[in-house]
C-alpha positions as semicolon CSV with decimal commas, in nm:
position;residue;x (nm);y (nm);z (nm)
1;M;-0,459;-5,487;-2,936
2;R;-0,697;-5,225;-2,801
3;Y;-0,861;-5,187;-2,464
4;I;-1,203;-5,066;-2,359
5;L;-1,278;-4,953;-2,008
6;A;-1,535;-5,198;-1,879
7;V;-1,586;-5,066;-1,526
8;P;-1,748;-4,751;-1,391
9;M;-1,531;-4,442;-1,369
10;E;-1,600;-4,424;-0,995
11;A;-1,441;-4,765;-0,935
12;F;-1,128;-4,668;-1,129
13;F;-1,109;-4,341;-0,938
14;D;-1,142;-4,527;-0,606
15;V;-0,844;-4,747;-0,693
16;L;-0,631;-4,441;-0,767
17;E;-0,748;-4,273;-0,449
18;Q;-0,642;-4,573;-0,239
19;L;-0,303;-4,573;-0,412
20;Y;-0,267;-4,198;-0,348
21;K;-0,335;-4,239;0,024
22;K;-0,075;-4,516;0,050
23;V;0,193;-4,316;-0,127
24;L;0,110;-4,002;0,070
25;L;0,176;-4,193;0,394
26;G;0,497;-4,345;0,254
27;A;0,360;-4,699;0,286
28;T;0,526;-4,986;0,101
29;L;0,343;-5,110;-0,209
30;E;0,282;-5,484;-0,202
31;N;0,177;-5,558;-0,561
32;E;0,382;-5,605;-0,875
33;N;0,505;-5,285;-1,038
34;H;0,308;-5,346;-1,357
35;D;-0,014;-5,359;-1,159
36;Y;0,031;-4,994;-1,069
37;I;0,143;-4,884;-1,414
38;F;-0,203;-4,951;-1,552
39;Y;-0,347;-4,696;-1,313
40;L;-0,068;-4,438;-1,344
41;N;-0,041;-4,419;-1,722
42;P;-0,240;-4,098;-1,791
43;A;-0,508;-4,096;-2,055
44;S;-0,480;-3,821;-2,312
45;L;-0,735;-3,540;-2,319
46;D;-0,795;-3,327;-2,625
47;Q;-0,704;-2,961;-2,649
48;D;-1,036;-2,826;-2,522
49;C;-1,086;-3,090;-2,255
50;S;-1,432;-3,136;-2,398
51;T;-1,409;-3,515;-2,418
52;A;-1,183;-3,786;-2,305
53;A;-0,953;-3,948;-2,553
54;S;-1,084;-4,202;-2,797
55;S;-1,230;-4,511;-2,641
56;E;-0,982;-4,705;-2,844
57;C;-0,615;-4,616;-2,817
58;P;-0,289;-4,800;-2,885
59;N;-0,179;-5,044;-2,621
60;P;0,159;-4,915;-2,508
61;H;0,255;-5,247;-2,360
62;G;0,199;-5,453;-2,673
63;V;-0,001;-5,726;-2,497
64;Q;-0,358;-5,762;-2,381
65;D;-0,371;-5,949;-2,054
66;K;-0,015;-6,024;-1,958
67;H;0,017;-5,739;-1,704
68;Q;-0,334;-5,708;-1,574
69;P;-0,362;-5,634;-1,199
70;S;-0,311;-5,957;-1,012
71;S;-0,431;-5,857;-0,666
72;A;-0,783;-5,804;-0,546
73;N;-0,642;-5,541;-0,311
74;L;-0,631;-5,295;-0,599
75;A;-0,968;-5,348;-0,764
76;T;-1,164;-5,614;-0,941
77;I;-1,190;-5,495;-1,297
78;S;-1,235;-5,692;-1,615
79;A;-0,989;-5,511;-1,835
80;V;-0,680;-5,293;-1,816
81;P;-0,783;-4,924;-1,809
82;V;-0,537;-4,745;-2,032
83;C;-0,794;-4,525;-2,203
84;L;-1,108;-4,358;-2,079
85;K;-1,444;-4,417;-2,240
86;K;-1,548;-4,152;-2,483
87;H;-1,888;-4,117;-2,324
88;S;-1,757;-4,082;-1,967
89;P;-1,854;-3,763;-1,788
90;I;-1,612;-3,479;-1,864
91;R;-1,562;-3,392;-1,500
92;S;-1,481;-3,751;-1,404
93;A;-1,230;-3,792;-1,686
94;R;-1,054;-3,473;-1,581
95;E;-1,047;-3,577;-1,218
96;V;-0,896;-3,916;-1,302
97;V;-0,612;-3,757;-1,502
98;L;-0,543;-3,499;-1,230
99;L;-0,532;-3,774;-0,968
100;Q;-0,296;-3,982;-1,184
101;L;-0,060;-3,687;-1,217
102;T;-0,085;-3,616;-0,845
103;V;0,004;-3,976;-0,752
104;I;0,310;-3,966;-0,984
105;K;0,417;-3,631;-0,834
106;V;0,382;-3,750;-0,474
107;M;0,559;-4,078;-0,552
108;I;0,865;-3,896;-0,693
109;T;0,861;-3,655;-0,398
110;R;0,869;-3,958;-0,168
111;I;1,165;-4,100;-0,359
112;L;1,357;-3,774;-0,311
113;S;1,269;-3,744;0,058
114;V;1,519;-3,867;0,318
115;E;1,231;-3,949;0,552
116;T;1,084;-4,222;0,331
117;D;1,139;-4,581;0,440
118;F;1,410;-4,749;0,231
119;R;1,195;-5,044;0,124
120;A;0,906;-4,818;0,025
121;K;1,143;-4,584;-0,160
122;E;1,289;-4,871;-0,365
123;K;0,940;-4,985;-0,460
124;Y;0,843;-4,635;-0,573
125;R;1,168;-4,604;-0,769
126;D;1,110;-4,930;-0,953
127;T;0,751;-4,833;-1,031
128;I;0,853;-4,500;-1,187
129;K;1,128;-4,667;-1,390
130;V;0,879;-4,916;-1,531
131;L;0,637;-4,630;-1,608
132;L;0,909;-4,447;-1,805
133;K;1,005;-4,757;-2,001
134;S;0,660;-4,892;-2,073
135;S;0,478;-4,579;-2,189
136;D;0,549;-4,269;-2,393
137;I;0,462;-4,054;-2,093
138;D;0,681;-3,758;-2,201
139;S;0,476;-3,706;-2,516
140;K;0,146;-3,747;-2,335
141;L;0,237;-3,483;-2,081
142;T;0,367;-3,234;-2,338
143;C;0,038;-3,272;-2,526
144;M;-0,140;-3,145;-2,215
145;F;0,071;-2,827;-2,197
146;Q;-0,161;-2,620;-2,414
147;N;-0,483;-2,753;-2,268
148;S;-0,733;-2,479;-2,194
149;D;-0,773;-2,626;-1,847
150;K;-0,499;-2,433;-1,665
151;L;-0,491;-2,667;-1,367
152;L;-0,440;-2,968;-1,591
153;S;-0,171;-2,785;-1,789
154;H;0,010;-2,683;-1,470
155;M;-0,003;-3,033;-1,321
156;A;0,125;-3,188;-1,646
157;A;0,424;-2,951;-1,654
158;K;0,498;-3,009;-1,285
159;C;0,473;-3,386;-1,324
160;L;0,694;-3,387;-1,634
161;A;0,956;-3,174;-1,460
162;L;0,974;-3,420;-1,169
163;L;0,995;-3,717;-1,405
164;L;1,282;-3,550;-1,592
165;Y;1,461;-3,473;-1,267
166;F;1,413;-3,833;-1,159
167;Q;1,586;-3,940;-1,481
168;L;1,874;-3,705;-1,402
169;R;1,909;-3,849;-1,054
170;E;1,898;-4,206;-1,178
171;K;2,129;-4,130;-1,473
172;I;1,859;-4,224;-1,723
173;T;1,907;-4,059;-2,062
174;F;1,645;-3,804;-2,161
175;S;1,418;-3,906;-2,444
176;N;1,513;-3,745;-2,773
177;S;1,153;-3,635;-2,822
178;W;1,164;-3,413;-2,512
179;I;1,496;-3,248;-2,601
180;A;1,377;-3,190;-2,958
181;F;1,050;-3,045;-2,828
182;C;1,233;-2,785;-2,617
183;Q;1,492;-2,696;-2,879
184;K;1,231;-2,650;-3,148
185;N;0,996;-2,433;-2,941
186;L;1,270;-2,213;-2,791
187;S;1,440;-2,156;-3,126
188;E;1,112;-2,063;-3,299
189;Y;1,011;-1,797;-3,048
190;P;0,812;-1,569;-3,081
191;E;0,629;-1,749;-3,361
192;N;0,596;-2,059;-3,142
193;E;0,396;-1,997;-2,825
194;K;0,488;-2,327;-2,659
195;A;0,824;-2,184;-2,546
196;V;0,676;-2,061;-2,218
197;Y;0,587;-2,419;-2,119
198;C;0,943;-2,529;-2,183
199;L;1,072;-2,241;-1,971
200;W;0,845;-2,329;-1,683
201;T;0,940;-2,698;-1,693
202;L;1,313;-2,621;-1,709
203;T;1,275;-2,381;-1,415
204;V;1,112;-2,646;-1,198
205;I;1,390;-2,894;-1,280
206;I;1,665;-2,651;-1,172
207;K;1,471;-2,572;-0,853
208;E;1,459;-2,943;-0,774
209;I;1,834;-2,968;-0,829
210;F;1,891;-2,689;-0,577
211;K;1,650;-2,834;-0,322
212;D;1,797;-3,183;-0,336
213;T;2,030;-3,283;-0,053
214;C;2,254;-3,504;-0,266
215;S;2,621;-3,415;-0,313
216;Q;2,616;-3,446;-0,694
217;K;2,427;-3,129;-0,776
218;T;2,700;-2,988;-0,998
219;E;2,725;-3,306;-1,207
220;I;2,346;-3,331;-1,238
221;L;2,313;-2,968;-1,349
222;K;2,597;-3,008;-1,598
223;Q;2,424;-3,307;-1,752
224;F;2,099;-3,113;-1,770
225;L;2,232;-2,788;-1,923
226;T;2,453;-2,944;-2,189
227;P;2,179;-2,998;-2,455
228;F;2,025;-2,653;-2,396
229;D;2,328;-2,426;-2,362
230;T;2,329;-2,291;-2,717
231;I;1,953;-2,265;-2,758
232;F;1,918;-2,044;-2,448
233;E;2,129;-1,774;-2,614
234;V;1,911;-1,788;-2,926
235;F;1,599;-1,749;-2,714
236;Y;1,757;-1,465;-2,512
237;N;1,827;-1,266;-2,827
238;S;1,478;-1,328;-2,969
239;L;1,297;-1,238;-2,649
240;F;1,469;-0,904;-2,586
241;S;1,484;-0,793;-2,949
242;Q;1,104;-0,761;-2,972
243;H;0,943;-0,421;-3,020
244;F;0,703;-0,403;-2,731
245;E;0,522;-0,095;-2,862
246;S;0,422;-0,264;-3,187
247;C;0,294;-0,588;-3,034
248;Q;-0,081;-0,639;-3,037
249;D;-0,094;-0,895;-2,755
250;T;0,153;-0,769;-2,498
251;S;0,035;-1,018;-2,235
252;K;0,219;-1,300;-2,412
253;I;0,545;-1,105;-2,412
254;I;0,503;-1,021;-2,043
255;N;0,434;-1,384;-1,961
256;S;0,747;-1,491;-2,148
257;L;0,956;-1,220;-1,977
258;I;0,847;-1,323;-1,628
259;C;0,900;-1,694;-1,695
260;F;1,244;-1,640;-1,846
261;L;1,347;-1,401;-1,570
262;E;1,284;-1,672;-1,310
263;L;1,486;-1,921;-1,514
264;L;1,766;-1,669;-1,569
265;E;1,789;-1,605;-1,195
266;L;1,832;-1,976;-1,129
267;L;2,097;-2,006;-1,400
268;I;2,298;-1,722;-1,244
269;A;2,247;-1,869;-0,896
270;S;2,387;-2,199;-1,019
271;R;2,683;-2,010;-1,163
272;I;2,757;-1,858;-0,821
273;H;2,683;-2,152;-0,595
274;L;2,761;-2,457;-0,809
275;K;3,062;-2,311;-0,994
276;L;2,966;-2,396;-1,351
277;H;3,053;-2,176;-1,649
278;F;2,806;-2,245;-1,928
279;T;2,730;-1,967;-2,176
280;C;2,364;-1,966;-2,071
281;Q;2,475;-1,886;-1,714
282;R;2,679;-1,587;-1,834
283;I;2,439;-1,453;-2,096
284;L;2,319;-1,167;-1,872
285;F;2,676;-1,048;-1,813
286;L;2,769;-1,085;-2,179
287;K;2,465;-0,885;-2,298
288;P;2,337;-0,686;-1,998
289;S;2,189;-0,402;-2,202
290;C;1,911;-0,634;-2,327
291;V;1,772;-0,677;-1,976
292;L;1,828;-0,312;-1,880
293;D;1,635;-0,199;-2,187
294;V;1,319;-0,368;-2,056
295;I;1,312;-0,111;-1,773
296;T;1,268;0,162;-2,036
297;W;0,987;-0,019;-2,219
298;P;0,629;0,115;-2,181
299;V;0,543;-0,192;-1,980
300;Q;0,348;-0,232;-1,655
301;A;0,517;-0,115;-1,336
302;F;0,534;-0,462;-1,183
303;V;0,747;-0,586;-1,475
304;K;0,996;-0,301;-1,433
305;R;0,996;-0,367;-1,060
306;K;1,082;-0,734;-1,112
307;F;1,367;-0,653;-1,349
308;I;1,519;-0,386;-1,124
309;I;1,503;-0,617;-0,823
310;F;1,655;-0,898;-1,030
311;I;1,956;-0,687;-1,134
312;K;1,996;-0,566;-0,776
313;K;2,004;-0,926;-0,651
314;C;2,265;-1,013;-0,914
315;L;2,495;-0,731;-0,801
316;L;2,452;-0,836;-0,437
317;W;2,511;-1,205;-0,517
318;K;2,167;-1,281;-0,376
319;V;2,009;-1,454;-0,673
320;G;1,845;-1,778;-0,570
321;E;1,910;-1,705;-0,203
322;D;1,590;-1,878;-0,091
323;L;1,707;-2,203;-0,249
324;C;2,078;-2,177;-0,174
325;R;2,096;-2,035;0,178
326;A;2,062;-2,365;0,361
327;S;2,323;-2,555;0,165
328;S;2,580;-2,288;0,073
329;P;2,853;-2,135;0,285
330;V;2,808;-1,774;0,392
331;L;3,155;-1,679;0,270
332;M;3,228;-1,815;-0,075
333;P;3,579;-1,840;-0,218
334;P;3,678;-1,565;-0,463
335;D;3,584;-1,621;-0,824
336;R;3,790;-1,406;-1,061
337;H;3,569;-1,486;-1,362
338;L;3,254;-1,394;-1,173
339;D;3,415;-1,070;-1,054
340;V;3,482;-0,977;-1,418
341;D;3,120;-1,050;-1,507
342;M;2,989;-0,843;-1,216
343;L;3,208;-0,553;-1,326
344;A;3,058;-0,576;-1,675
345;L;2,707;-0,567;-1,529
346;A;2,791;-0,271;-1,301
347;D;2,940;-0,078;-1,594
348;A;2,628;-0,145;-1,799
349;V;2,407;-0,015;-1,516
350;L;2,610;0,304;-1,481
351;R;2,606;0,361;-1,858
352;A;2,227;0,325;-1,851
353;V;2,208;0,579;-1,567
354;D;2,424;0,816;-1,773
355;L;2,176;0,778;-2,059
356;G;1,883;0,871;-1,833
357;L;1,762;0,540;-1,690
358;L;1,632;0,701;-1,369
359;R;1,430;0,954;-1,566
360;T;1,234;0,673;-1,731
361;L;1,125;0,525;-1,398
362;S;0,777;0,615;-1,283
363;V;0,752;0,577;-0,907
364;H;0,399;0,716;-0,881
365;G;0,077;0,527;-0,914
366;K;-0,073;0,235;-0,726
367;P;0,150;0,099;-0,450
368;P;0,251;-0,269;-0,471
369;C;0,055;-0,487;-0,230
370;F;0,015;-0,855;-0,158
371;G;-0,258;-0,995;-0,380
372;G;-0,245;-0,715;-0,637
373;D;-0,259;-0,337;-0,659
374;E;-0,635;-0,282;-0,667
375;I;-0,776;-0,080;-0,377
376;Q;-1,125;-0,156;-0,251
377;P;-1,369;0,135;-0,300
378;T;-1,432;0,146;0,075
379;C;-1,059;0,178;0,154
380;E;-0,880;0,510;0,149
381;H;-0,597;0,532;-0,103
382;V;-0,294;0,710;0,038
383;P;-0,094;0,855;-0,252
384;G;0,280;0,807;-0,246
385;P;0,578;0,680;-0,442
386;D;0,664;0,318;-0,507
387;H;0,925;0,266;-0,235
388;V;1,020;-0,074;-0,378
389;I;1,151;0,092;-0,694
390;L;1,311;0,376;-0,495
391;R;1,505;0,128;-0,280
392;A;1,603;-0,101;-0,566
393;A;1,717;0,182;-0,796
394;S;1,918;0,345;-0,515
395;L;2,094;0,024;-0,421
396;L;2,149;-0,056;-0,788
397;I;2,349;0,264;-0,835
398;I;2,544;0,266;-0,508
399;K;2,645;-0,100;-0,550
400;S;2,742;-0,053;-0,914
401;V;2,965;0,239;-0,817
402;E;3,131;0,032;-0,545
403;I;3,198;-0,258;-0,785
404;K;3,339;-0,026;-1,050
405;F;3,571;0,146;-0,802
406;Q;3,722;-0,187;-0,695
407;S;3,904;-0,206;-1,027
408;C;3,970;0,167;-1,067
409;A;4,312;0,310;-0,985
410;S;4,258;0,678;-1,068
411;A;4,140;0,890;-0,775
412;D;4,036;1,177;-1,003
413;E;3,826;0,947;-1,220
414;M;3,654;0,802;-0,914
415;K;3,578;1,146;-0,774
416;V;3,421;1,263;-1,100
417;D;3,216;0,943;-1,138
418;L;3,096;0,948;-0,779
419;Q;2,996;1,313;-0,799
420;S;2,806;1,254;-1,122
421;F;2,616;0,944;-1,012
422;M;2,537;1,070;-0,661
423;C;2,402;1,395;-0,808
424;E;2,183;1,189;-1,041
425;L;2,061;0,967;-0,758
426;L;1,991;1,246;-0,507
427;T;1,808;1,447;-0,774
428;F;1,594;1,140;-0,844
429;L;1,518;1,078;-0,475
430;K;1,450;1,427;-0,338
431;P;1,098;1,479;-0,483
432;H;0,978;1,146;-0,341
433;L;1,104;1,155;0,018
434;Q;0,876;1,274;0,296
435;P;0,987;1,461;0,497
436;S;1,205;1,597;0,223
437;L;1,580;1,549;0,219
438;Q;1,746;1,862;0,355
439;S;2,054;2,007;0,189
440;H;2,238;2,022;0,522
441;N;2,211;1,649;0,594
442;L;2,226;1,466;0,262
443;C;2,387;1,166;0,431
444;E;2,042;1,086;0,569
445;W;1,923;0,961;0,231
446;I;2,006;0,597;0,312
447;S;1,805;0,603;0,634
448;K;1,509;0,769;0,466
449;V;1,497;0,548;0,156
450;F;1,557;0,214;0,328
451;I;1,386;0,271;0,662
452;E;1,135;-0,011;0,591
453;Q;1,392;-0,262;0,459
454;D;1,673;-0,340;0,701
455;D;1,868;-0,577;0,476
456;D;1,881;-0,334;0,184
457;M;1,964;-0,042;0,415
458;L;2,267;-0,224;0,551
459;E;2,375;-0,331;0,202
460;A;2,360;0,034;0,095
461;A;2,553;0,144;0,405
462;K;2,817;-0,122;0,343
463;A;2,852;-0,023;-0,023
464;S;2,880;0,344;0,073
465;L;3,147;0,255;0,328
466;G;3,336;0,058;0,063
467;I;3,331;0,359;-0,168
468;Y;3,457;0,585;0,110
469;L;3,741;0,350;0,206
470;K;3,852;0,308;-0,154
471;L;3,855;0,682;-0,215
472;T;4,028;0,747;0,118
473;R;4,316;0,518;0,027
474;Q;4,353;0,679;-0,315
475;C;4,326;1,035;-0,182
476;K;4,583;0,979;0,092
477;A;4,829;0,875;-0,174
478;T;4,778;1,196;-0,373
479;E;4,665;1,469;-0,134
480;S;4,924;1,669;0,052
481;S;4,780;2,002;0,164
482;T;4,533;2,062;0,443
483;Q;4,296;2,235;0,204
484;E;4,279;1,928;-0,022
485;K;4,187;1,715;0,277
486;E;3,920;1,968;0,368
487;M;3,780;1,948;0,016
488;W;3,768;1,571;0,050
489;N;3,588;1,585;0,386
490;H;3,343;1,842;0,254
491;H;3,273;1,624;-0,047
492;T;3,174;1,322;0,164
493;H;2,895;1,525;0,325
494;E;2,793;1,708;0,011
495;Y;2,720;1,389;-0,179
496;G;2,579;1,184;0,106
497;Y;2,836;0,912;0,170
498;N;3,012;1,014;0,492
499;P;3,029;0,686;0,690
500;H;3,002;0,848;1,034
501;C;2,688;1,039;0,944
502;I;2,536;0,729;0,786
503;F;2,612;0,521;1,095
504;L;2,467;0,781;1,331
505;F;2,151;0,812;1,124
506;L;2,123;0,433;1,145
507;L;2,150;0,450;1,524
508;K;1,894;0,728;1,527
509;N;1,652;0,513;1,326
510;I;1,663;0,238;1,589
511;G;1,635;0,485;1,878
512;F;1,992;0,415;1,997
513;D;1,865;0,080;2,124
514;S;2,150;-0,163;2,193
515;S;1,913;-0,461;2,189
516;V;1,826;-0,388;1,825
517;L;2,196;-0,370;1,741
518;L;2,243;-0,706;1,910
519;D;1,962;-0,851;1,699
520;F;2,137;-0,719;1,388
521;L;2,467;-0,871;1,497
522;I;2,332;-1,223;1,553
523;S;2,097;-1,221;1,255
524;S;2,194;-1,401;0,935
525;E;1,939;-1,204;0,733
526;T;2,147;-0,888;0,699
527;C;2,512;-0,799;0,639
528;F;2,528;-0,588;0,957
529;L;2,813;-0,788;1,114
530;E;3,036;-0,744;0,810
531;Y;2,945;-0,376;0,782
532;F;2,996;-0,312;1,154
533;V;3,341;-0,476;1,164
534;R;3,458;-0,268;0,867
535;Y;3,318;0,048;1,022
536;L;3,486;-0,016;1,358
537;K;3,821;-0,057;1,182
538;L;3,765;0,285;1,025
539;L;3,657;0,430;1,359
540;Q;3,989;0,334;1,516
541;K;4,170;0,559;1,271
542;D;3,910;0,835;1,250
543;W;3,787;0,879;1,607
544;A;3,818;1,258;1,619
545;H;3,615;1,299;1,300
546;F;3,342;1,078;1,445
547;F;3,337;1,274;1,771
548;T;3,303;1,602;1,583
549;I;3,004;1,475;1,388
550;C;2,842;1,342;1,708
551;K;2,856;1,691;1,858
552;Y;2,710;1,854;1,551
553;F;2,428;1,600;1,536
554;D;2,317;1,730;1,875
555;V;2,352;2,092;1,766
556;T;2,144;2,022;1,456
557;E;1,869;1,855;1,655
558;S;1,842;2,160;1,879
559;K;1,892;2,417;1,603
560;D;1,756;2,280;1,282
561;S;1,911;2,548;1,065
562;I;2,270;2,457;1,152
563;N;2,449;2,303;0,855
564;I;2,596;1,963;0,953
565;C;2,758;1,912;0,619
566;G;2,924;2,247;0,647
567;C;3,094;2,158;0,973
568;S;3,409;2,065;0,786
569;S;3,441;2,421;0,663
570;S;3,283;2,611;0,950
571;F;3,590;2,671;1,165
572;V;3,866;2,925;1,140
573;Q;4,129;2,955;1,403
574;D;4,192;3,294;1,558
575;G;4,566;3,340;1,609
576;S;4,517;3,570;1,908
577;S;4,282;3,341;2,098
578;N;4,294;2,998;2,258
579;Q;3,937;2,926;2,135
580;T;3,811;2,818;1,795
581;E;3,514;3,004;1,656
582;L;3,251;2,951;1,392
583;S;3,311;3,126;1,065
584;P;3,038;3,346;0,919
585;S;2,972;3,085;0,650
586;A;2,820;2,858;0,915
587;A;2,572;3,114;1,042
588;P;2,215;2,988;1,075
589;G;2,028;3,014;0,750
590;S;2,335;3,054;0,530
591;P;2,263;2,938;0,175
592;R;2,429;2,633;0,029
593;S;2,412;2,482;-0,317
594;A;2,250;2,139;-0,322
595;H;2,403;2,041;-0,653
596;A;2,770;2,109;-0,718
597;S;2,942;2,103;-1,052
598;I;3,151;1,811;-1,166
599;S;3,466;1,997;-1,068
600;W;3,619;1,848;-0,755
601;A;3,736;2,177;-0,610
602;S;3,493;2,361;-0,383
603;N;3,509;2,695;-0,209
604;V;3,578;2,566;0,140
605;S;3,698;2,781;0,427
606;S;4,028;2,688;0,577
607;G;4,032;2,480;0,895
608;S;4,024;2,121;0,996
609;L;3,723;1,896;1,032
610;S;3,884;1,741;1,336
611;H;3,884;2,075;1,523
612;L;3,606;2,080;1,780
613;V;3,428;2,386;1,908
614;I;3,614;2,350;2,237
615;S;3,936;2,476;2,380
616;K;4,257;2,344;2,232
617;E;4,352;2,193;2,564
618;T;4,027;2,001;2,595
619;Y;4,046;1,885;2,233
620;A;4,398;1,752;2,286
621;T;4,280;1,570;2,599
622;L;3,991;1,411;2,410
623;Q;4,216;1,297;2,131
624;A;4,455;1,135;2,376
625;D;4,176;0,980;2,580
626;S;4,008;0,827;2,278
627;L;4,296;0,590;2,202
628;P;4,320;0,355;2,504
629;P;3,968;0,210;2,473
630;L;4,043;0,121;2,113
631;R;4,362;-0,058;2,209
632;A;4,173;-0,244;2,476
633;S;3,914;-0,359;2,228
634;Q;4,187;-0,492;2,001
635;S;4,323;-0,715;2,275
636;L;3,993;-0,893;2,322
637;V;4,080;-1,136;2,043
638;D;4,438;-1,197;2,149
639;Y;4,410;-1,414;2,460
640;D;4,671;-1,680;2,522
641;S;4,452;-1,851;2,782
642;S;4,121;-1,823;2,963
643;D;4,306;-1,678;3,264
644;D;4,421;-1,390;3,048
645;S;4,061;-1,339;2,946
646;E;3,943;-1,311;3,307
647;A;4,223;-1,069;3,398
648;E;4,149;-0,866;3,085
649;G;3,784;-0,847;3,182
650;T;3,867;-0,697;3,523
651;D;4,115;-0,447;3,378
652;Q;3,878;-0,363;3,099
653;H;3,597;-0,281;3,342
654;S;3,813;-0,042;3,541
655;A;3,957;0,110;3,224
656;N;3,610;0,168;3,080
657;S;3,497;0,333;3,404
658;K;3,803;0,561;3,401
659;Q;3,759;0,651;3,034
660;T;3,390;0,726;3,081
661;S;3,465;0,967;3,365
662;L;3,744;1,132;3,163
663;H;3,520;1,183;2,865
664;Q;3,239;1,318;3,078
665;E;3,481;1,557;3,248
666;A;3,614;1,670;2,912
667;M;3,265;1,727;2,778
668;K;3,183;1,948;3,075
669;K;3,469;2,174;2,965
670;S;3,343;2,196;2,609
671;Q;3,196;2,511;2,462
672;D;2,882;2,555;2,258
673;P;2,907;2,687;1,897
674;V;2,892;3,051;2,003
675;G;3,179;3,027;2,249
676;T;2,997;3,012;2,585
677;E;3,057;2,734;2,837
678;S;2,795;2,458;2,824
679;Q;2,721;2,124;2,987
680;I;2,610;1,950;2,666
681;T;2,705;1,584;2,650
682;S;2,640;1,405;2,323
683;P;2,394;1,114;2,359
684;K;2,564;0,951;2,058
685;W;2,897;0,974;2,239
686;E;2,751;0,832;2,561
687;Y;2,581;0,554;2,365
688;L;2,902;0,433;2,203
689;T;3,118;0,465;2,516
690;Q;2,870;0,279;2,733
691;H;2,767;0,009;2,486
């Protein structure tokens, strides 16, 4: 049997519009399910959207009048409208199909929402099930994918994705035609251009799995990925093996890259958060060089930017964070297999850096902006580097080094690697930082690069601290002489990863404002709490070193030519005097090499970094006085009862007052760098003792 639309298009559209309003409000549908199917079954439009489908089309239900609308509440029409008249206006036909797709989309969204009334939700669920059984809707929607009308194509893909997810939720088996459609198009890339539509649909489905509040996400995703696991690897190899330079239409490759990158991020996010181990979820870690090679392609800057940020998010375990944050625990249990994969990715990044990855990055040109990179003729263009790439590339290297060092047992190997990669990074950064990075305070690079991005700055500081702690443990096991320790201390400044300098530059960036630190502590958007706890544990063991650097920060602010990083080698002790003096190597304006050789040994003057430019007696007093406050802070988490807490609070207040006065008295006795008595008190020292 065949059907002809016997009513005006406007009347049919009005019926759909009434149905849309009901579903949008979550109202219960009163009619039989089949009554609604006749209005929801989309008519097919041809490729160019120039006409509606044929006025005669197969009846998907197999009968003529059995399931006609039975209620006058819908509309009074004389026949079932499955197809649109050939001579209907083009605009009206398009609008009807778009409204049909919109009603289906909203109906499924209502089914998935916890706010929908149970009775209404059951009615919507039954209606969609009947629609899936009574019409070949999968094929109709896939036919719309390549329509020249982009809005229609987008809505068809979105609607199909929701229908497929509904089938997953309801444990309805996918149609073989849909699975075959995806497998065929993905395996035939790049000859087949329909692959991008498959990628987009699959991406939407995984997003819906993440957004759902049900407890069966892992099972649903497993069911979904099983038919596509092998074909994803085939597509991955085909996509990244293309020769970009020889392609005539590069826009198609870029479109495929961006679509697949979004899907790949979701696959890795599901690996981290849902604990599945499909090959398609590990493909990046198994073949990381394919993705890294894209950064070296002669492709637009925004593509390189997306890939660098993607790899950075992988190393930080932040892929899919927008979808996973609400439902995933902050601290996830250790995953040995994922740790191995992250190590493989970090090694691949460092190998690429060795081969000159940073030299292929162009950080000049138009700055990235919301809405594009075009500057209006009336607006002034301020030249400058692309800080997004600078931040991402910097964090990429520092995090990769930290991950690699976690599994490295050789101190010498770590020292050589760190020196090499930090030299490469600092050489890359120096031309682009304004004001320029000075050779006497290389530890400032983190504050300068990440000053506009708090979360990345703290990730970089935490990674740098992890590197320092790992090397410290290894060096303590091997170093024995004072000179070796001096070389180690000198090295931390020379290559910009001394944790005390980095922390003080962070405080300087926020104006030593304790309210900003409090915001960082209570915020879930940065890793400051984790970083701060690890740093305070270090500070307990390294208080004298911190105090020395605080003093030299003040000296440097007042005398810009003083070399902070040389403070570890600037003291020699005079055997005939009770004072310590500056060595000639620390004289203002003394030259210092910005780039050292790979050799670990440096020409460092003898002396200890912990020696202050104060009398020995005062220094000994400060060392002794610095311990009690730390012990007091440890006891804050060891109360047996609330009474103990109150008593501790009183004692702590008096102890803090006493320690503050002792430190202030000691500082009054301190000497300036040239040996004369001074009244300088470090604001960094006061800040930390008072806050």
